[in-house]
Coordinates of C-alpha atoms and ligand atoms in Angstrom, one line a residue:
X1 CA -14.9 7.8 -1.5
X2 CA -13.6 6.1 -4.6
X3 CA -10.8 3.9 -3.4
X4 CA -8.3 1.9 -5.4
X5 CA -6.2 -1.0 -4.1
X6 CA -3.1 -2.0 -6.0
X7 CA -2.2 -5.7 -5.8
X8 CA -4.1 -9.0 -6.1
X9 CA -3.3 -11.5 -3.4
X10 CA -4.6 -12.6 0.0
X11 CA -3.1 -9.5 1.6
X12 CA -5.1 -7.2 -0.7
X13 CA -8.3 -9.2 0.0
X14 CA -7.7 -8.8 3.7
X15 CA -7.2 -5.0 3.3
X16 CA -10.4 -4.8 1.1
X17 CA -12.5 -6.8 3.6
X18 CA -11.3 -4.5 6.5
X19 CA -11.8 -1.3 4.5
X20 CA -15.3 -2.4 3.7
X21 CA -16.0 -2.2 7.4
X22 CA -14.9 1.4 7.6
X23 CA -17.4 4.2 8.2
X24 CA -18.9 6.0 5.2
X25 CA -20.0 5.0 1.7
X26 CA -17.1 3.8 -0.4
X27 CA -16.6 2.3 -3.8
X28 CA -13.6 -0.1 -4.2
X29 CA -11.5 -0.8 -7.3
X30 CA -8.8 -3.5 -7.2
X31 CA -6.0 -3.4 -9.8
X32 CA -5.8 -6.2 -10.7
X33 CA -7.5 -7.9 -7.7
X34 CA -8.5 -11.5 -8.3
X35 CA -11.7 -13.4 -9.1
X36 CA -12.3 -14.2 -5.4
X37 CA -12.5 -10.5 -4.6
X38 CA -15.0 -9.7 -7.5
X39 CA -18.1 -9.8 -5.3
X40 CA -16.7 -7.2 -2.9
X41 CA -15.0 -4.8 -5.4
X42 CA -14.6 -3.9 -9.0
X43 CA -11.6 -5.8 -10.3
X44 CA -9.8 -4.1 -13.2
X45 CA -7.4 -6.0 -15.4
X46 CA -4.4 -3.6 -14.9
X47 CA -1.2 -5.2 -13.5
X48 CA 0.3 -3.9 -10.3
X49 CA 3.6 -3.1 -12.1
X50 CA 1.8 -1.1 -14.9
X51 CA 2.3 2.3 -13.4
X52 CA 1.2 4.2 -16.5
X53 CA -2.0 2.1 -16.6
X54 CA -2.7 2.7 -12.9
X55 CA -2.2 6.4 -13.2
X56 CA -4.4 6.6 -16.3
X57 CA -7.1 4.6 -14.6
X58 CA -7.0 6.8 -11.5
X59 CA -7.4 9.9 -13.6
X60 CA -10.2 8.5 -15.8
X61 CA -12.2 7.1 -12.8
X62 CA -11.8 10.1 -10.4
X63 CA -10.0 7.9 -7.8
X64 CA -9.8 9.8 -4.5
X65 CA -7.5 7.5 -2.5
X66 CA -5.1 4.7 -3.4
X67 CA -3.8 1.9 -1.2
X68 CA -0.6 0.6 -2.8
X69 CA -0.1 -2.7 -1.2
X70 CA 2.5 -4.5 -3.2
X71 CA 6.3 -4.0 -3.1
X72 CA 7.0 -3.7 -6.9
X73 CA 4.7 -0.7 -7.6
X74 CA 6.0 1.0 -4.5
X75 CA 9.6 0.5 -5.6
X76 CA 8.6 1.7 -9.1
X77 CA 7.3 5.0 -7.7
X78 CA 3.5 4.4 -8.0
X79 CA 2.9 6.7 -5.0
X80 CA 5.0 9.5 -6.4
X81 CA 3.2 9.3 -9.7
X82 CA -0.3 9.2 -8.2
X83 CA 0.6 12.1 -5.9
X84 CA 1.7 14.1 -9.0
X85 CA -1.8 13.9 -10.3
X86 CA -3.3 14.8 -7.0
X87 CA -4.3 11.3 -5.7
X88 CA -3.3 10.8 -2.0
X89 CA -2.0 7.4 -1.2
X90 CA -1.4 4.9 1.6
X91 CA 2.2 3.8 1.0
X92 CA 5.7 5.2 0.8
X93 CA 7.4 7.1 -2.0
X94 CA 10.0 5.2 -4.1
X95 CA 12.8 6.9 -2.0
X96 CA 11.2 5.7 1.2
X97 CA 10.4 2.2 -0.3
X98 CA 14.2 1.7 -0.7
X99 CA 14.1 0.5 2.8
X100 CA 12.9 -2.7 1.3
X101 CA 14.0 -2.5 -2.3
X102 CA 17.7 -2.1 -1.5
X103 CA 19.0 -4.3 1.3
X104 CA 22.3 -2.3 1.1
X105 CA 20.4 1.0 1.8
X106 CA 18.6 -0.7 4.7
X107 CA 21.8 -2.1 6.2
X108 CA 23.7 1.1 5.8
X109 CA 20.8 3.0 7.4
X110 CA 20.9 0.7 10.4
X111 CA 24.6 1.0 10.8
X112 CA 24.6 4.8 10.6
X113 CA 21.8 5.1 13.2
X114 CA 22.9 2.3 15.5
X115 CA 19.8 0.1 14.9
X116 CA 20.6 -3.5 16.0
X117 CA 21.1 -5.9 13.0
X118 CA 23.4 -8.6 11.8
X119 CA 27.1 -7.6 11.0
X120 CA 27.6 -7.4 7.3
X121 CA 29.7 -6.5 4.3
X122 CA 28.6 -5.2 0.9
X123 CA 30.1 -6.5 -2.4
X124 CA 29.8 -5.0 -5.9
X125 CA 32.2 -7.4 -7.5
X126 CA 32.1 -11.2 -7.6
X127 CA 35.9 -11.4 -7.2
X128 CA 35.9 -9.7 -3.8
X129 CA 32.9 -11.7 -2.7
X130 CA 34.6 -15.0 -3.7
X131 CA 37.8 -14.0 -1.7
X132 CA 35.7 -13.1 1.3
X133 CA 33.8 -16.3 1.5
X134 CA 37.0 -18.4 1.2
X135 CA 38.1 -17.1 4.7
X136 CA 34.7 -16.7 6.3
X137 CA 33.2 -18.8 9.1
X138 CA 29.9 -20.6 8.5
X139 CA 26.9 -20.5 8.2
X140 CA 26.6 -17.1 6.7
X141 CA 23.8 -15.3 4.9
X142 CA 24.0 -14.0 1.3
X143 CA 21.4 -11.5 0.1
X144 CA 20.7 -10.0 -3.3
X145 CA 20.5 -6.2 -2.9
X146 CA 17.2 -5.7 -4.8
X147 CA 13.7 -7.3 -4.9
X148 CA 13.9 -11.0 -5.8
X149 CA 10.3 -12.4 -5.2
X150 CA 11.4 -13.4 -1.7
X151 CA 14.0 -15.7 -3.1
X152 CA 17.1 -13.5 -2.8
X153 CA 18.3 -14.8 0.6
X154 CA 20.5 -17.9 0.9
X155 CA 21.8 -19.4 4.1
X156 CA 25.2 -20.8 3.1
X157 CA 26.3 -23.7 5.3
X158 CA 29.7 -23.9 3.6
X159 CA 32.0 -22.3 1.1
X160 CA 30.7 -24.4 -1.9
X161 CA 27.2 -23.1 -1.4
X162 CA 28.5 -19.6 -0.8
X163 CA 30.5 -19.7 -4.1
X164 CA 27.5 -21.1 -6.1
X165 CA 25.2 -18.4 -4.7
X166 CA 27.6 -15.6 -5.5
X167 CA 27.9 -17.0 -9.0
X168 CA 24.2 -17.2 -9.6
X169 CA 23.4 -13.8 -8.1
X170 CA 26.3 -11.8 -9.5
X171 CA 27.4 -13.6 -12.7
X172 CA 24.5 -15.7 -14.0
X173 CA 22.3 -12.8 -12.7
X174 CA 19.3 -15.0 -11.9
X175 CA 17.6 -11.9 -10.4
X176 CA 18.8 -9.5 -13.0
X177 CA 20.2 -6.2 -11.7
X178 CA 18.8 -7.1 -8.2
X179 CA 21.8 -9.4 -7.7
X180 CA 24.5 -7.2 -9.1
X181 CA 25.4 -6.1 -5.6
X182 CA 25.1 -8.3 -2.6
X183 CA 25.2 -8.3 1.2
X184 CA 27.0 -11.0 3.1
X185 CA 25.9 -11.1 6.7
X186 CA 26.3 -12.9 10.0
X187 CA 23.9 -15.8 10.7
X188 CA 21.7 -15.0 13.6
X189 CA 19.6 -17.4 15.7
X190 CA 16.4 -17.1 17.6
X191 CA 12.7 -17.0 17.0
X192 CA 11.4 -14.6 14.4
X193 CA 8.7 -12.0 15.0
X194 CA 6.9 -9.9 12.4
X195 CA 5.7 -6.5 13.5
X196 CA 3.8 -4.3 11.1
X197 CA 3.4 -0.7 11.9
X198 CA 1.5 2.4 10.7
X199 CA 3.8 5.4 10.1
X200 CA 3.0 8.9 9.0
X201 CA 6.6 10.2 8.6
X202 CA 6.9 11.2 12.3
X203 CA 4.8 8.8 14.4
X204 CA 5.1 5.0 14.4
X205 CA 2.2 2.9 15.8
X206 CA 3.0 -0.8 15.9
X207 CA 0.3 -3.3 15.2
X208 CA -0.2 -6.6 17.0
X209 CA 2.8 -8.9 16.5
X210 CA 2.6 -12.0 14.3
X211 CA 4.6 -15.1 13.2
X212 CA 5.0 -16.3 9.7
X213 CA 5.7 -19.9 8.7
X214 CA 7.9 -19.5 5.6
X215 CA 8.9 -23.0 4.7
X216 CA 6.8 -25.2 2.6
X217 CA 6.7 -28.3 4.8
X218 CA 5.8 -29.2 8.4
X219 CA 8.6 -28.7 11.0
X220 CA 10.0 -25.8 9.0
X221 CA 11.4 -28.1 6.3
X222 CA 11.3 -27.7 2.5
X223 CA 11.7 -24.6 0.3
X224 CA 11.1 -21.0 1.4
X225 CA 7.7 -19.8 0.3
X226 CA 5.9 -16.5 0.4
X227 CA 4.4 -17.8 3.7
X228 CA 2.3 -20.9 4.5
X229 CA 0.4 -19.5 7.5
X230 CA 0.5 -17.0 10.3
X231 CA -0.6 -16.5 13.9
X232 CA -1.1 -13.4 16.0
X233 CA -0.1 -12.3 18.5
X234 CA 3.4 -13.9 18.6
X235 CA 4.2 -15.3 22.1
X236 CA 8.0 -14.5 21.6
X237 CA 7.1 -10.8 21.5
X238 CA 6.9 -10.4 25.3
X239 CA 6.3 -6.9 26.9
X240 CA 10.1 -6.6 27.5
X241 CA 11.0 -7.4 23.9
X242 CA 8.3 -5.0 22.8
X243 CA 9.7 -2.2 24.9
X244 CA 13.2 -2.8 23.6
X245 CA 12.0 -2.9 20.0
X246 CA 10.1 0.3 20.3
X247 CA 13.1 2.2 21.9
X248 CA 15.9 0.7 19.8
X249 CA 14.3 -0.2 16.5
X250 CA 10.9 1.3 15.7
X251 CA 11.3 4.9 16.7
X252 CA 15.0 5.1 15.6
X253 CA 14.1 3.8 12.2
X254 CA 11.3 6.3 11.6
X255 CA 13.6 9.1 12.9
X256 CA 16.4 7.9 10.6
X257 CA 14.2 7.9 7.5
X258 CA 13.0 11.4 8.4
X259 CA 16.6 12.6 8.8
X260 CA 17.6 11.1 5.5
X261 CA 14.9 13.1 3.8
X262 CA 12.8 10.0 3.1
X263 CA 9.9 10.2 5.6
X264 CA 8.2 6.9 5.7
X265 CA 4.4 6.9 5.3
X266 CA 2.3 3.7 5.1
X267 CA 3.0 0.3 6.6
X268 CA 6.5 -0.4 7.7
X269 CA 7.1 -4.1 8.4
X270 CA 9.8 -5.0 10.9
X271 CA 11.1 -8.6 10.4
X272 CA 12.8 -9.3 13.7
X273 CA 14.9 -12.0 15.2
X274 CA 14.9 -12.3 19.0
X275 CA 18.6 -13.3 19.6
X276 CA 20.3 -13.9 22.9
X277 CA 21.7 -10.3 22.6
X278 CA 18.2 -8.9 22.1
X279 CA 16.0 -8.2 19.1
X280 CA 17.7 -7.5 15.8
X281 CA 16.3 -6.5 12.4
X282 CA 16.4 -9.2 9.8
X283 CA 14.6 -7.2 7.1
X284 CA 12.4 -4.2 6.6
X285 CA 9.4 -4.4 4.2
X286 CA 7.8 -1.2 3.0
X287 CA 4.3 -2.7 3.0
X288 CA 1.9 -5.1 4.8
X289 CA 3.2 -8.6 4.9
X290 CA 1.4 -11.5 3.2
X291 CA 0.1 -13.6 5.0
X292 CA 0.7 -11.5 8.2
X293 CA -2.0 -9.0 7.2
X294 CA -4.5 -11.9 7.1
X295 CA -4.1 -12.3 10.9
X296 CA -3.3 -8.7 11.9
X297 CA -6.2 -6.8 10.3
X298 CA -8.9 -9.2 11.6
X299 CA -7.8 -8.2 15.1
X300 CA -8.0 -4.4 14.4
X301 CA -10.9 -2.9 16.1
X302 CA -10.4 0.7 14.9
X303 CA -11.4 2.1 11.5
X304 CA -8.8 1.1 9.0
X305 CA -9.6 3.9 6.5
X306 CA -9.3 6.5 9.2
X307 CA -5.9 5.2 10.2
X308 CA -4.7 5.0 6.6
X309 CA -5.8 8.6 5.9
X310 CA -4.0 9.6 9.1
X311 CA -0.7 8.1 7.8
X312 CA -1.2 10.2 4.6
X313 CA -2.1 13.4 6.4
X314 CA 0.4 13.1 9.3
X315 CA -2.2 12.9 12.0
X316 CA -1.5 9.4 13.3
X317 CA -0.7 10.7 16.9
X318 CA -4.4 11.8 17.1
X319 CA -5.9 8.7 15.7
X320 CA -7.2 5.6 17.6
X321 CA -5.4 2.4 16.7
X322 CA -6.8 -0.4 18.9
X323 CA -6.4 -4.1 18.6
X324 CA -8.5 -6.8 20.2
X325 CA -6.8 -9.1 22.8
X326 CA -8.0 -12.2 20.9
X327 CA -5.8 -14.5 18.8
X328 CA -5.9 -15.2 15.1
X329 CA -4.6 -18.0 12.9
X330 CA -4.4 -18.1 9.1
X331 CA -3.8 -21.4 7.3
X332 CA -2.7 -21.1 3.7
X333 CA -4.1 -23.6 1.2
X334 CA -1.7 -24.0 -1.7
X335 CA -1.4 -26.0 -4.9
X336 CA 0.6 -29.2 -4.3
X337 CA 4.2 -28.7 -5.5
X338 CA 4.3 -25.0 -4.6
X339 CA 6.7 -23.1 -4.6
X340 CA 8.4 -25.2 -7.4
X341 CA 6.0 -26.7 -9.9
X342 CA 2.2 -27.1 -9.7
X343 CA -0.9 -27.4 -11.8
X344 CA -3.7 -24.9 -12.0
X345 CA -7.3 -24.7 -13.2
X346 CA -9.1 -26.8 -10.5
X347 CA -12.5 -25.9 -9.2
X348 CA -12.6 -24.5 -5.7
X349 CA -15.4 -25.3 -3.3
X350 CA -15.9 -23.0 -0.3
X351 CA -19.0 -23.5 1.9
X352 CA -21.1 -20.3 2.0
X353 CA -21.1 -20.0 5.8
X354 CA -17.3 -19.6 6.0
X355 CA -16.7 -17.3 3.0
X356 CA -16.0 -14.4 5.3
X357 CA -13.0 -16.3 6.7
X358 CA -11.4 -16.8 3.4
X359 CA -8.9 -14.5 1.7
X360 CA -8.4 -15.4 -1.9
X361 CA -5.0 -15.2 -3.7
X362 CA -4.1 -17.4 -6.7
X363 CA -7.6 -17.9 -8.1
X364 CA -9.3 -17.1 -11.4
X365 CA -12.8 -17.4 -12.8
X366 CA -13.5 -20.0 -15.5
X367 CA -17.0 -20.7 -16.9
X368 CA -18.5 -18.9 -13.8
X369 CA -16.6 -21.1 -11.4
X370 CA -13.7 -20.1 -9.1
X371 CA -10.6 -22.1 -10.1
X372 CA -7.0 -22.4 -8.8
X373 CA -4.6 -20.1 -10.6
X374 CA -1.5 -19.9 -8.5
X375 CA 0.8 -21.4 -5.8
X376 CA -0.9 -19.9 -2.8
X377 CA -4.6 -20.3 -3.6
X378 CA -6.2 -18.9 -0.5
X379 CA -5.9 -18.4 3.3
X380 CA -8.4 -19.3 6.0
X381 CA -8.4 -17.0 9.0
X382 CA -10.3 -17.4 12.3
X383 CA -10.2 -15.3 15.4
X384 CA -10.8 -16.8 18.9
X385 CA -10.3 -16.0 22.5
X386 CA -7.0 -18.0 22.6
X387 CA -4.5 -19.2 20.1
X388 CA -5.3 -22.9 20.5
X389 CA -8.9 -22.4 19.6
X390 CA -8.1 -20.2 16.6
X391 CA -5.7 -22.8 15.2
X392 CA -8.2 -25.5 15.7
X393 CA -11.0 -23.5 14.1
X394 CA -8.9 -22.5 11.1
X395 CA -8.0 -26.1 10.4
X396 CA -11.6 -27.2 10.8
X397 CA -12.7 -24.6 8.3
X398 CA -9.8 -25.4 5.9
X399 CA -10.9 -29.1 5.9
X400 CA -14.3 -28.0 4.6
X401 CA -12.7 -26.2 1.6
X402 CA -11.7 -28.4 -1.3
X403 CA -9.9 -28.3 -4.7
X404 CA -7.8 -30.9 -6.4
X405 CA -4.1 -31.0 -5.3
X406 CA -4.8 -28.8 -2.3
X407 CA -1.9 -28.7 0.1
X408 CA -1.4 -27.1 3.5
X409 CA 1.0 -27.4 6.4
X410 CA -0.5 -29.2 9.4
X411 CA 1.5 -27.4 12.1
X412 CA 0.7 -23.7 11.7
X413 CA 0.8 -22.3 15.2
X414 CA 2.5 -25.3 16.8
X415 CA 5.7 -23.5 17.7
X416 CA 3.8 -20.6 19.2
X417 CA 1.6 -23.0 21.2
X418 CA 4.7 -24.8 22.5
X419 CA 6.1 -21.5 23.6
X420 CA 2.9 -20.6 25.4
X421 CA 2.9 -24.0 27.1
X422 CA 6.5 -23.4 28.3
X423 CA 5.5 -20.1 29.8
X424 CA 2.9 -21.8 32.0
Ligands
AMP1 P1 14.6 -11.9 4.4 O1 14.0 -12.0 3.0 O2 15.7 -10.9 4.6 O3 13.4 -11.9 5.4 O4 15.2 -13.4 4.7 C1 14.4 -14.5 4.5 C2 14.6 -15.4 5.7 O5 16.0 -15.8 5.8 C3 14.3 -14.8 7.1 O6 12.9 -14.8 7.4 C4 15.2 -15.6 8.0 O7 14.5 -16.8 8.3 C5 16.4 -15.9 7.2 N1 17.5 -14.9 7.4 C6 17.7 -13.7 6.9 N2 18.7 -13.1 7.4 C7 19.2 -13.9 8.3 C8 20.3 -13.9 9.2 N3 21.2 -12.8 9.3 N4 20.5 -14.9 10.1 C9 19.7 -16.0 10.1 N5 18.6 -16.1 9.2 C10 18.4 -15.1 8.4
LIG2 N1 5.4 -12.9 4.8 C1 6.6 -12.2 4.5 C2 6.4 -11.0 3.6 O1 5.3 -10.5 3.3 O2 7.4 -10.5 3.2

């Protein structure tokens, strides 16, 4: 099959590596991909948001299947457009992708169908929002309605921060139209769990659980980032929590989307918080998480392409989806200063024997060498019998990789390991 993957980060590299293990003879094209993927696929310089360019490429190159991995093209209707020209896709239509691209749509869906989430109010005028936060109790959480590069959520500790946030989202419009409407919600507490799932519109099959580490610095300090590392499985996702999530969150969400005439096909990501009142949805994403994918897919034992095709064809209930009972850890190596300000263009050295463990993200090619080209440069994943060994091995591997200004957190997996120790 001639298969196209839309996106160009570590997540897409993880998808590509796993798809290359699928049965059959396949040719892979990544739009745009990145220089670190170029040995495993043909990378084509067409941006993930250039829907016209993607559609034209698919037509000219007789693409037979497309995996749309990134949020923007999904929200922009990439799947709808490719379907129109007869290219089947892994990923939701724009209407189904609204579960991520509109927080207001997601919150209203959960309210309508009784899916547990934080209490909230929606505001479409700054005046009403200012009035509300004057009388509110703190902390509270302010979210821009639309996509905002993962930066559209602010935890306001007091009325001054709340007022500033409303001003920047709704009046200065720092995220453009994405912030013209906002959600203000209750602050929840508890460990976070990410659960990615395969969906075919009717059936939902959860993957192994994982834990992201979103803050830039050790001890969950510093700025929010795209994610500095992940581990799987997540020890806070106990069998009891899993059962409750399946009954009260996963199945009801997929049913709700079907009833709303927006059947969800592709990967539905549940961002959950395990509160003292049980698991609640913090957010939905309409795609694989990054860097969750870099620990989840290495644990998948079944054929990824077969599963993806089953989500497209509606045959997921007849398809094997099996995960190993090992553990995985991904340590992200970033450019010093990320996510605020950083330099690029430094040569990256990766020993040959650990190349298979590396998922490239912000990299480019310069004079035949791989150089840094972004904030999150690459992720190093290892799989082991237990989490402690996986964490140790990922750090050992990461220390063998070098580029100038390399920065990584030193405590990926620490919270999970403490939780495992407490269980003993
Ligand atoms: P989101 O983009 O919705 O995942 O939010 C980013 C991060 O903000 C989450 O991973 C949580 O750590 C935090 N967050 C979002 N909503 C809440 C909430 N209602 N209560 C506490 N923390 C939250
Ligand atoms: N790692 C969080 C996300 O992909 O949204």
